[in-house]
Backbone as JSON, one array per atom type, in Angstrom:
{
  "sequence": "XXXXXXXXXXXXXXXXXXXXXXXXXXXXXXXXXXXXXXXXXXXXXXXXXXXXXXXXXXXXXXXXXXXXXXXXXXXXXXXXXXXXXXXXXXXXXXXXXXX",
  "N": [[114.02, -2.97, 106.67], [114.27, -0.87, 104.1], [111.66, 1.37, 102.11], [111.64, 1.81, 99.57], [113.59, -0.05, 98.8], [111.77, -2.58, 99.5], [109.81, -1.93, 97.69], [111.21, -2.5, 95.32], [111.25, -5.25, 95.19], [108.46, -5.99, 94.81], [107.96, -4.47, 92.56], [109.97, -5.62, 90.63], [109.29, -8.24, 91.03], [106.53, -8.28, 89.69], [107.44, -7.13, 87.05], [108.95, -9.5, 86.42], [106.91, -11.72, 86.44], [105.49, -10.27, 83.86], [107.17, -10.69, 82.24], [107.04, -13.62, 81.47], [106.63, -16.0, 79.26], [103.69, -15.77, 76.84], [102.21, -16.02, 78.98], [102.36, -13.93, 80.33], [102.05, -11.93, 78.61], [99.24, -12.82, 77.86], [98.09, -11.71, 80.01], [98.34, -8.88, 79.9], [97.03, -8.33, 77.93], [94.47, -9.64, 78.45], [93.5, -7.67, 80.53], [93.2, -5.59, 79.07], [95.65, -3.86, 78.36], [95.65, -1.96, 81.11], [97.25, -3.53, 82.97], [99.95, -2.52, 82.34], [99.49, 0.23, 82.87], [99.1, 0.51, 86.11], [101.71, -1.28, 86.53], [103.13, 1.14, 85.58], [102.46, 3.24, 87.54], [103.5, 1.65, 90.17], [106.05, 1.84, 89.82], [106.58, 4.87, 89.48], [105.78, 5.48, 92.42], [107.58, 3.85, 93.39], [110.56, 5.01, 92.63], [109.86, 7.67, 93.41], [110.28, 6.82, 96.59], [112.71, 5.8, 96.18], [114.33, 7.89, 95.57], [113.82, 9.39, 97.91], [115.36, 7.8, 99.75], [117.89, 8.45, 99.18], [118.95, 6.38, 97.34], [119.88, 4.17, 94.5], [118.2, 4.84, 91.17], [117.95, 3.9, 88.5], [116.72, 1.65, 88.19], [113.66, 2.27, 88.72], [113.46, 3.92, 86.96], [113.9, 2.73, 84.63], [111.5, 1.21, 84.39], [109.43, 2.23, 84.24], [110.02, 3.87, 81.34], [109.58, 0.56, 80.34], [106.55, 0.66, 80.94], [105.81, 2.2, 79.49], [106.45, 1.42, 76.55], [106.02, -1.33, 76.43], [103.43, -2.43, 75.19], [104.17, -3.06, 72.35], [104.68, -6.03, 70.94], [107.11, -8.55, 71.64], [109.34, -6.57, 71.98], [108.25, -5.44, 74.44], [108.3, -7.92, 76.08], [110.99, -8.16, 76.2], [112.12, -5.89, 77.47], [110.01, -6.41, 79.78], [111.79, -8.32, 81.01], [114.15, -7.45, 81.44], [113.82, -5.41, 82.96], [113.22, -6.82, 85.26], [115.54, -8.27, 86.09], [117.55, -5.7, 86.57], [116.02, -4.51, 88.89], [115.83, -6.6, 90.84], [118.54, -7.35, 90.98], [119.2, -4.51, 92.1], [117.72, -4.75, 94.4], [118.62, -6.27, 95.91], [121.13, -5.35, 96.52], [120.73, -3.3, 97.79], [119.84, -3.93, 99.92], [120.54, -3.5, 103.37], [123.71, -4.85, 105.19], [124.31, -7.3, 107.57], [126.35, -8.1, 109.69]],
  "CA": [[114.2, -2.84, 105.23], [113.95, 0.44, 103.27], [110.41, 1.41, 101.45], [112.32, 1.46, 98.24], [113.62, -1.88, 98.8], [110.9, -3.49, 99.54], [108.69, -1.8, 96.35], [112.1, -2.64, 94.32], [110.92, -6.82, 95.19], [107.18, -6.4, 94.25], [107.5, -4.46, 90.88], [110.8, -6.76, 90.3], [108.51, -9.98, 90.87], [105.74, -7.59, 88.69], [108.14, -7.7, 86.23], [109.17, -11.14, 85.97], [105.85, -12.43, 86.02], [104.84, -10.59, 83.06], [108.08, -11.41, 81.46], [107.0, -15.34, 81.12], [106.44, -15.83, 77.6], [102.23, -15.75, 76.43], [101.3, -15.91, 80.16], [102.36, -12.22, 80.6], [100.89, -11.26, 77.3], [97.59, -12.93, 78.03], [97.42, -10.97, 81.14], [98.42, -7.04, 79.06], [95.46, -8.1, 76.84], [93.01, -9.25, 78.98], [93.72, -6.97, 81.18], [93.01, -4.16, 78.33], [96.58, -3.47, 78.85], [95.72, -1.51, 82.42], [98.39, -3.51, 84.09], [101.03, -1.56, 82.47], [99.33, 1.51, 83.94], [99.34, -0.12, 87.27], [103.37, -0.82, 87.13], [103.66, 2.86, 85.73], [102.13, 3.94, 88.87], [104.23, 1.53, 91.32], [107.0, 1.8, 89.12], [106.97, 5.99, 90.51], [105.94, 5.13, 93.63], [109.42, 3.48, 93.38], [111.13, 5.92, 92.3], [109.9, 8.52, 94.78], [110.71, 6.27, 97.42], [114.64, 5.75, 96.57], [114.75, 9.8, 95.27], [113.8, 9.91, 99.51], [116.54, 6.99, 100.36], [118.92, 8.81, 98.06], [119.16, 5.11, 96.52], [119.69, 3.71, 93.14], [116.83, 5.51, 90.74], [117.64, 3.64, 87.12], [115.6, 0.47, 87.68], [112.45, 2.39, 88.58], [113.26, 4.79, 85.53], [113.56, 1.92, 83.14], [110.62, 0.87, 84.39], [108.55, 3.61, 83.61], [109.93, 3.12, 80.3], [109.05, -0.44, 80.16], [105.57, 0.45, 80.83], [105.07, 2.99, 78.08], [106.81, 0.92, 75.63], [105.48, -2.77, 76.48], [102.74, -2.36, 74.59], [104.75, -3.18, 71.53], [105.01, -6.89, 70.94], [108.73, -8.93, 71.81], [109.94, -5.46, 72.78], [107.48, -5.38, 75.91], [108.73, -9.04, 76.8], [112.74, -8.0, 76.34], [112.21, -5.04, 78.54], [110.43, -6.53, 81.45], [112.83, -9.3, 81.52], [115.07, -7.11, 81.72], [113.43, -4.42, 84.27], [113.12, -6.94, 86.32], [116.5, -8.7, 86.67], [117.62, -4.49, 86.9], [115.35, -4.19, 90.07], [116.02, -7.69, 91.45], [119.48, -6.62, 91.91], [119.08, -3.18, 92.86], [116.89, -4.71, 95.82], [119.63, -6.97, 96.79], [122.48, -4.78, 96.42], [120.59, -1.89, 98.58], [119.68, -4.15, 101.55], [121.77, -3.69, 104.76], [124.38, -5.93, 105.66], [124.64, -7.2, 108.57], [128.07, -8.9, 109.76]],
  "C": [[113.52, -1.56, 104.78], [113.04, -0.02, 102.38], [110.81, 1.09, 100.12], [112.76, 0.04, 98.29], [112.48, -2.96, 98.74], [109.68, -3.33, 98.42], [109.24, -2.2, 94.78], [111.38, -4.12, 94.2], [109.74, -6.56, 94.51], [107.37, -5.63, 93.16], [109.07, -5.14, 89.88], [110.05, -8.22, 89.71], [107.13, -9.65, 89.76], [106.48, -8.03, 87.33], [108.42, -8.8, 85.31], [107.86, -11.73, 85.55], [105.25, -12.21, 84.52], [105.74, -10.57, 81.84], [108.17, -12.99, 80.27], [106.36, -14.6, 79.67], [104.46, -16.0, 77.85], [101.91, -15.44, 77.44], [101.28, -14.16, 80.31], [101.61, -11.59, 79.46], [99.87, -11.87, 77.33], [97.25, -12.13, 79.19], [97.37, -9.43, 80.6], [97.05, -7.37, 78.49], [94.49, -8.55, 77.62], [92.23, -8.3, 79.93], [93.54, -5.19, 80.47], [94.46, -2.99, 78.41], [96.58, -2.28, 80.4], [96.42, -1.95, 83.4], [99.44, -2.83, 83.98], [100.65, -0.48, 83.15], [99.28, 1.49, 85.29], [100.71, -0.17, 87.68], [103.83, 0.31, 86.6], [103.91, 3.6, 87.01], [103.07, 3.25, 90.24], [105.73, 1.86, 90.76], [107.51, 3.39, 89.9], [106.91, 6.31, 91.48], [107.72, 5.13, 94.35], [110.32, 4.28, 93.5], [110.81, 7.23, 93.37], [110.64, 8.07, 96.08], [112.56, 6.37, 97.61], [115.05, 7.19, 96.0], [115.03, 9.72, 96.94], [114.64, 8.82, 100.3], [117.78, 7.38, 99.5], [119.75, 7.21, 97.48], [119.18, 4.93, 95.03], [118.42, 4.17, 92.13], [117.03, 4.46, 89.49], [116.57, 2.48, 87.04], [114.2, 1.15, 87.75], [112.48, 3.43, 87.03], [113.7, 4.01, 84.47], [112.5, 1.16, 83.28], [109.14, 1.51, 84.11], [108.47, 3.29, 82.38], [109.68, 2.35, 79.43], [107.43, -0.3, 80.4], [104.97, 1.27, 79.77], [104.87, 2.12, 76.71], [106.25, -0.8, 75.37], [104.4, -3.48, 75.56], [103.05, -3.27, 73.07], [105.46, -5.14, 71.88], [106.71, -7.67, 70.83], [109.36, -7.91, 72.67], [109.4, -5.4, 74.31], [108.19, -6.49, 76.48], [109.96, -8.71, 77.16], [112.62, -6.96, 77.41], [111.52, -5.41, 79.97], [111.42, -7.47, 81.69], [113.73, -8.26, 82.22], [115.04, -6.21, 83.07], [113.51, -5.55, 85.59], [113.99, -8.05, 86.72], [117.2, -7.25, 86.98], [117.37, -4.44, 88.54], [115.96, -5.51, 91.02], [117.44, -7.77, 92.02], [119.64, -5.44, 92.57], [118.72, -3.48, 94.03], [117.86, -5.53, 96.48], [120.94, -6.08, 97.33], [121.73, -3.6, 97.7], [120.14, -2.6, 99.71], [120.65, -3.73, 102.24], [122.11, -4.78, 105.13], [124.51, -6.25, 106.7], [125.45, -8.72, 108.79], [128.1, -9.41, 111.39]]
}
């Protein structure tokens, strides 16, 4: 499995987790919001990674996005949901098949 693939699952499941309703927003705030700067940083990780698998780039660059913008109450929740059904297929769709 490709590096990108496999960083697409953990800031996918990043994502989701802090998607859940209050639980994810008790973790931005107690957390002094420093987890968004955390999936900023894997978020371009990401994105380097499938630039160098010439793979799919938009989920890690709406994830970027989603970490600037998260901040911002409802809006933060709608965007990781969303980043991270984005990524969750991206990581499926870019495995290798094998037949």
């Amino acid at each position: 499995m490709r590096g990108s693939t496999v960083m697409r699952w953990v800031t996918a499941i990043g994502e989701a987790f802090l998607a859940v309703p209050f639980i994810g927003g008790i973790v931005v705030l107690s957390t002094s919001y420093s987890i968004l700067g955390v999936m900023f940083i894997l978020h371009a990780v990401t994105l380097i990674l499938a630039i160098r698998d010439h793979s799919a780039k938009s989920g890690s660059i709406l994830g970027l996005a989603t970490s600037i913008f998260a901040w911002i109450p409802f809006v933060g929740w709608f965007l990781h949901l969303v980043t991270a059904v984005v990524l969750a297929v991206q990581a499926v769709i870019s495995r290798p098949k094998y037949y």
